[in-house]
mmCIF file of C-alpha atoms in Angstrom:
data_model
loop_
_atom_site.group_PDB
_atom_site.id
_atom_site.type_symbol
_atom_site.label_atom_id
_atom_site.label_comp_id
_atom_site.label_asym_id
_atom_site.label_seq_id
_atom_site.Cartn_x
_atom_site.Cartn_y
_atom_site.Cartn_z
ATOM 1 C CA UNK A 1 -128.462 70.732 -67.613
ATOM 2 C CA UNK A 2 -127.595 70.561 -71.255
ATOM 3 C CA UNK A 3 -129.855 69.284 -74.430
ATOM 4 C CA UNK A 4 -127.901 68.266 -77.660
ATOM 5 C CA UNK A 5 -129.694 68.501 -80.667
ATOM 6 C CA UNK A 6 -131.708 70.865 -82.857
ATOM 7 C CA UNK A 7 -135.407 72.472 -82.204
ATOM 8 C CA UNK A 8 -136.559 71.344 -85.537
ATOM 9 C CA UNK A 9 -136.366 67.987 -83.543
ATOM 10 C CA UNK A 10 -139.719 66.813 -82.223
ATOM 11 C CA UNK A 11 -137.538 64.715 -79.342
ATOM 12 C CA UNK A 12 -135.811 67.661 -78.449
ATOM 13 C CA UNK A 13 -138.745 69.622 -78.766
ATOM 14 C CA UNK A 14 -140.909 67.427 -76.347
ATOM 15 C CA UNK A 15 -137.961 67.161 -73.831
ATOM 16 C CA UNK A 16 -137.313 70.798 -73.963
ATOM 17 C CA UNK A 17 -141.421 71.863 -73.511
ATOM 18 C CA UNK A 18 -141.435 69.020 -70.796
ATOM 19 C CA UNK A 19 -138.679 70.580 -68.846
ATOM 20 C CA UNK A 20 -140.691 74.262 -69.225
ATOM 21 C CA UNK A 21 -143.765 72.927 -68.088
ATOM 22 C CA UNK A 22 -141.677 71.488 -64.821
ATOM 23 C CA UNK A 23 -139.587 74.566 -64.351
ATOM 24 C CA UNK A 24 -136.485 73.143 -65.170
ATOM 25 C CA UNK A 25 -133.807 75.163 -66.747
ATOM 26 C CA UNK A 26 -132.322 73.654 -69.732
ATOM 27 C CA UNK A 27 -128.993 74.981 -72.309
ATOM 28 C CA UNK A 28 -129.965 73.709 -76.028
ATOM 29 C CA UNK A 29 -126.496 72.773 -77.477
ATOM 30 C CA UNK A 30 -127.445 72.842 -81.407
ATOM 31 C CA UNK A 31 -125.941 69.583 -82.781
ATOM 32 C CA UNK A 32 -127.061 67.401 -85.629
ATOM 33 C CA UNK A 33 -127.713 64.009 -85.891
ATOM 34 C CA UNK A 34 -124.433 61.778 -86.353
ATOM 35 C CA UNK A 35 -122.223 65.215 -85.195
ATOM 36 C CA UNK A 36 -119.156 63.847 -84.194
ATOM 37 C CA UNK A 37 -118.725 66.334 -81.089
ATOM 38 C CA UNK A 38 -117.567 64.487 -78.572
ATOM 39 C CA UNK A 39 -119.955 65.714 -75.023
ATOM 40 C CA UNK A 40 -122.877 65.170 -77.678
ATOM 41 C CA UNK A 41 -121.812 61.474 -78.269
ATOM 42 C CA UNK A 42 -120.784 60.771 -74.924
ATOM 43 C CA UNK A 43 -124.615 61.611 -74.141
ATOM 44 C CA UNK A 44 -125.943 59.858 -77.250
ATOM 45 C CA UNK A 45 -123.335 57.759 -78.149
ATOM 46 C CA UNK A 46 -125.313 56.484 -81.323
ATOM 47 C CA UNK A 47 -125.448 60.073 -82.799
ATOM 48 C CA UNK A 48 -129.153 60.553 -82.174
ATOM 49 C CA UNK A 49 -130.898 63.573 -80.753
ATOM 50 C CA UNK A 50 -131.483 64.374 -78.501
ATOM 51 C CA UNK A 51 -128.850 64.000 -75.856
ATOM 52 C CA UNK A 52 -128.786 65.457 -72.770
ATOM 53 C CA UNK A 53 -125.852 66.229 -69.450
ATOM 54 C CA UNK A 54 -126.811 66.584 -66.108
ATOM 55 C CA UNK A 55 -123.520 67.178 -64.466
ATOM 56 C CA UNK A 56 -121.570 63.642 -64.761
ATOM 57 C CA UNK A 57 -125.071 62.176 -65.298
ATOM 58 C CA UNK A 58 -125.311 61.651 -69.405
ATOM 59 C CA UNK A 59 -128.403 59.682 -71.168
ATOM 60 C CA UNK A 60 -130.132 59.904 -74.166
ATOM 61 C CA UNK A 61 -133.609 59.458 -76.061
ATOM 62 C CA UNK A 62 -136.529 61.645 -74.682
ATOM 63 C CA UNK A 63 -138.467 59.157 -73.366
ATOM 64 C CA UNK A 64 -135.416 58.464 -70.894
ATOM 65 C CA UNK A 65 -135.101 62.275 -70.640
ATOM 66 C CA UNK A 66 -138.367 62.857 -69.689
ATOM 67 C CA UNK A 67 -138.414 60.111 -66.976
ATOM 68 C CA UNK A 68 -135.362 61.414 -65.129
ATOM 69 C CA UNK A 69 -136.770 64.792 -65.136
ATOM 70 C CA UNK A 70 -139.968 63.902 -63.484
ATOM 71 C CA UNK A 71 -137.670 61.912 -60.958
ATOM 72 C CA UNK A 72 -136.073 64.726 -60.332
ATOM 73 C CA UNK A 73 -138.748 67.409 -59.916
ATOM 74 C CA UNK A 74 -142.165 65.512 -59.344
ATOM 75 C CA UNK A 75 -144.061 68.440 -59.487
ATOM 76 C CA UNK A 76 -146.104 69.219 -61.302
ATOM 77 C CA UNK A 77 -147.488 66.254 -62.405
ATOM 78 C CA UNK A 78 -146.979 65.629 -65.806
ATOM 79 C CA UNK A 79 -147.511 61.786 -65.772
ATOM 80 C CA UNK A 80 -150.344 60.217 -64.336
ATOM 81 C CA UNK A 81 -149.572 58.429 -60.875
ATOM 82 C CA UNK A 82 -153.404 56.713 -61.346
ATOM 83 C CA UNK A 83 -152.516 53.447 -63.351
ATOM 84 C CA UNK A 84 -154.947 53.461 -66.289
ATOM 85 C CA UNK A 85 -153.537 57.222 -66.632
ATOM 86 C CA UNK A 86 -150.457 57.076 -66.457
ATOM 87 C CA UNK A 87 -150.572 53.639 -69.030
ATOM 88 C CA UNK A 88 -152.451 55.845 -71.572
ATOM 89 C CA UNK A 89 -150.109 58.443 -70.988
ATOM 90 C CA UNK A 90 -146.801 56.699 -71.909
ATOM 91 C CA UNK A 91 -149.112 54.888 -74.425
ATOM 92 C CA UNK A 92 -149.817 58.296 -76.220
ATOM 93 C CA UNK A 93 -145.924 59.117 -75.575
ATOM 94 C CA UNK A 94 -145.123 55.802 -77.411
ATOM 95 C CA UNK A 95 -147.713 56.212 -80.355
ATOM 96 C CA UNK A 96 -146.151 60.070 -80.626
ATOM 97 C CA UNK A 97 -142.368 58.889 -81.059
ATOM 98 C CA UNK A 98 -143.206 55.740 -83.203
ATOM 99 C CA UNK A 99 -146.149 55.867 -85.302
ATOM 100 C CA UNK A 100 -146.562 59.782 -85.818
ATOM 101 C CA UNK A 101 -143.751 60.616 -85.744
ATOM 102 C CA UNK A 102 -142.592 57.514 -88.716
ATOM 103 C CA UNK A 103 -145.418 59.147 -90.831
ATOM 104 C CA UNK A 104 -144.054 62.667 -90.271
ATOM 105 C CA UNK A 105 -140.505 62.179 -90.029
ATOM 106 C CA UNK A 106 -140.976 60.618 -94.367
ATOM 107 C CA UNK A 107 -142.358 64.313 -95.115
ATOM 108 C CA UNK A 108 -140.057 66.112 -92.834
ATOM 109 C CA UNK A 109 -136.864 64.344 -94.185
ATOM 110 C CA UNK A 110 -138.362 64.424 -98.243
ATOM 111 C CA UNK A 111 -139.327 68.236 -98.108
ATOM 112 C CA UNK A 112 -137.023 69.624 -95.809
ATOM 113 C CA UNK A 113 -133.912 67.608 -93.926
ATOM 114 C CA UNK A 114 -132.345 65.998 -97.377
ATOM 115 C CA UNK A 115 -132.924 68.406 -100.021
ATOM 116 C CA UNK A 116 -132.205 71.590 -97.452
ATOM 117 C CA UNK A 117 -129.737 70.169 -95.054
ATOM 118 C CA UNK A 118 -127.926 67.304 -96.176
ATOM 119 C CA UNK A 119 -128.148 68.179 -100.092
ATOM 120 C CA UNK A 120 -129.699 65.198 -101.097
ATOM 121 C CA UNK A 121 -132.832 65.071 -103.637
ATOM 122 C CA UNK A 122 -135.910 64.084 -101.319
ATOM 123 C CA UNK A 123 -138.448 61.239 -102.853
ATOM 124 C CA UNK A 124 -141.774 63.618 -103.184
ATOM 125 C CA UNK A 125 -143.927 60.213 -103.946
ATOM 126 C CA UNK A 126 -142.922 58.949 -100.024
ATOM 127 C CA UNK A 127 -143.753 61.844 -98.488
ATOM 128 C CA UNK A 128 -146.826 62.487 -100.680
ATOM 129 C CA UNK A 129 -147.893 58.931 -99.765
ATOM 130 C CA UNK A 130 -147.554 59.976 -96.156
ATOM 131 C CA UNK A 131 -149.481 62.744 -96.348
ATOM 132 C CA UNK A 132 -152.303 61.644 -98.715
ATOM 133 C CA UNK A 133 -152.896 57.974 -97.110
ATOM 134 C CA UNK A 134 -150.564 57.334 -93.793
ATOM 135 C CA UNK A 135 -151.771 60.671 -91.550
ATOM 136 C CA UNK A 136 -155.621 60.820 -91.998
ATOM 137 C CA UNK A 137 -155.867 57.588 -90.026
ATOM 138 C CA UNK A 138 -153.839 58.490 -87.333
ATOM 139 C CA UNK A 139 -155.568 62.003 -87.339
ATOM 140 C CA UNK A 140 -158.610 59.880 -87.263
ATOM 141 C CA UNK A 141 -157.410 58.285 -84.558
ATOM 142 C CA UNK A 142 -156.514 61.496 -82.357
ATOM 143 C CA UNK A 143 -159.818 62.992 -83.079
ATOM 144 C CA UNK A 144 -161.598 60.011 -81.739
ATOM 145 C CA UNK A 145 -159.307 59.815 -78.963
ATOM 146 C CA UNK A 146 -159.190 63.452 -77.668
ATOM 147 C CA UNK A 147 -162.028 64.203 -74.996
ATOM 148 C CA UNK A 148 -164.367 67.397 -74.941
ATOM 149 C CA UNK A 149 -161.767 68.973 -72.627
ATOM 150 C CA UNK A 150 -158.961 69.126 -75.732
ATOM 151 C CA UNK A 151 -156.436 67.085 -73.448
ATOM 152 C CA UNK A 152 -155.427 63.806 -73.941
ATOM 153 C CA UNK A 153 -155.480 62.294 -70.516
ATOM 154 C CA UNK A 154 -156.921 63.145 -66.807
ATOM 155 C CA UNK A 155 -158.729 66.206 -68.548
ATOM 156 C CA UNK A 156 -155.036 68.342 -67.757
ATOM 157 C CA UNK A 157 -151.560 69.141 -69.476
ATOM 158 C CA UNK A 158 -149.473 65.797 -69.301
ATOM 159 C CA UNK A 159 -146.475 64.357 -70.975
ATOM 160 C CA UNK A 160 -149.359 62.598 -73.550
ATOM 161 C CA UNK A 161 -150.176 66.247 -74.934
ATOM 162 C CA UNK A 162 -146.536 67.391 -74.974
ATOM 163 C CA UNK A 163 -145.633 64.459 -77.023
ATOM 164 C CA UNK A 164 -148.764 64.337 -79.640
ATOM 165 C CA UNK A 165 -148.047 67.636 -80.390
ATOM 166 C CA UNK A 166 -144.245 68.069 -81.011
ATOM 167 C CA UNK A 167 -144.386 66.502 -84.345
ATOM 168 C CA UNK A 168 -147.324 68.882 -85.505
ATOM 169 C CA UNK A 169 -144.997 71.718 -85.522
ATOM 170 C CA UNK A 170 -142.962 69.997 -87.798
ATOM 171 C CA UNK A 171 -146.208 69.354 -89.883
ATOM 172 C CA UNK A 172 -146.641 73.193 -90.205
ATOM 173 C CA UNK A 173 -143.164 73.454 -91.048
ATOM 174 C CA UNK A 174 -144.222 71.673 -94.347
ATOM 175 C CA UNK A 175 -147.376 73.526 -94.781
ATOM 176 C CA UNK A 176 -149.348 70.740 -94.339
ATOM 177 C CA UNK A 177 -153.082 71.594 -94.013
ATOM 178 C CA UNK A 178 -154.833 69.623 -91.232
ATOM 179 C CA UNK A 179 -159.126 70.048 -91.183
#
């Protein structure tokens, strides 16, 4: 099974740690967004990361990723079979690749992916207005959210933890400091 994109990718990062946590053996293919390689775009063919190959099988975004490899290899249990679970699981996996990620992704692609990668000047006042007002409420938000136990749901390691935290790593990254 291959995954096309980069690690400094919190999709690929959560489909990759998802497949560890499962067992599953995965080949990172490093490509960027947009490459024009043609096995990455038959797997993604809108250019986004990640994509991923599974023989003949091809599909992209992680969420899909994700879902095929617990179809594959149920165990372990890394989404909630209970209902109310496995809702606030995929709810968690949805708030991850939407909201914090939206909030991150302004600071990431300021600081890092347009003045480093792409050679583009990145727009300090968006990213500093991410930092400063959109991420305290959604830390807020986690705080209140996460039990005494540390995990998100059913008190054990599920897809809900893997995806909360695969945009913090780009957050330290950026030497952002979280209280």
């Amino acid at each position: 099974m291959i995954v096309y994109g980069s690690s400094l990718s919190p999709f690929v990062r959560k489909v990759v740690a998802f497949a560890a946590e499962k067992g599953i053996e995965l080949e990172l293919k490093p490509v960027q967004p947009g490459s024009p390689d043609p096995e990455f775009r038959q797997a993604s063919p809108f250019g986004k990361m990640p994509g991923f190959r599974d023989g003949d099988f091809a599909i992209s975004d992680s969420s899909a990723i994700v879902a095929y490899l617990d179809a594959i290899r149920p165990e372990p249990n890394l989404i909630p079979t209970e209902p109310r679970a496995r809702a606030r699981t995929i709810w968690f996996d949805e708030f991850s690749d939407t909201i914090l990620f939206a909030c991150g992704g302004k600071m990431f692609f300021n600081r890092i992916v347009g003045p480093r990668f792409l050679g583009v000047p990145g727009d300090e006042e968006i990213a500093r207005k991410a930092e400063c007002e959109e991420l305290p409420p959604l830390l807020d938000y986690l705080e209140g959210a996460i039990p005494e136990s540390g995990y998100l749901v059913e008190d054990r390691l599920t897809l809900a933890d893997i995806s909360v935290a695969s945009p913090f790593a780009n957050l330290r990254h950026l030497n952002v400091v979280l209280d």
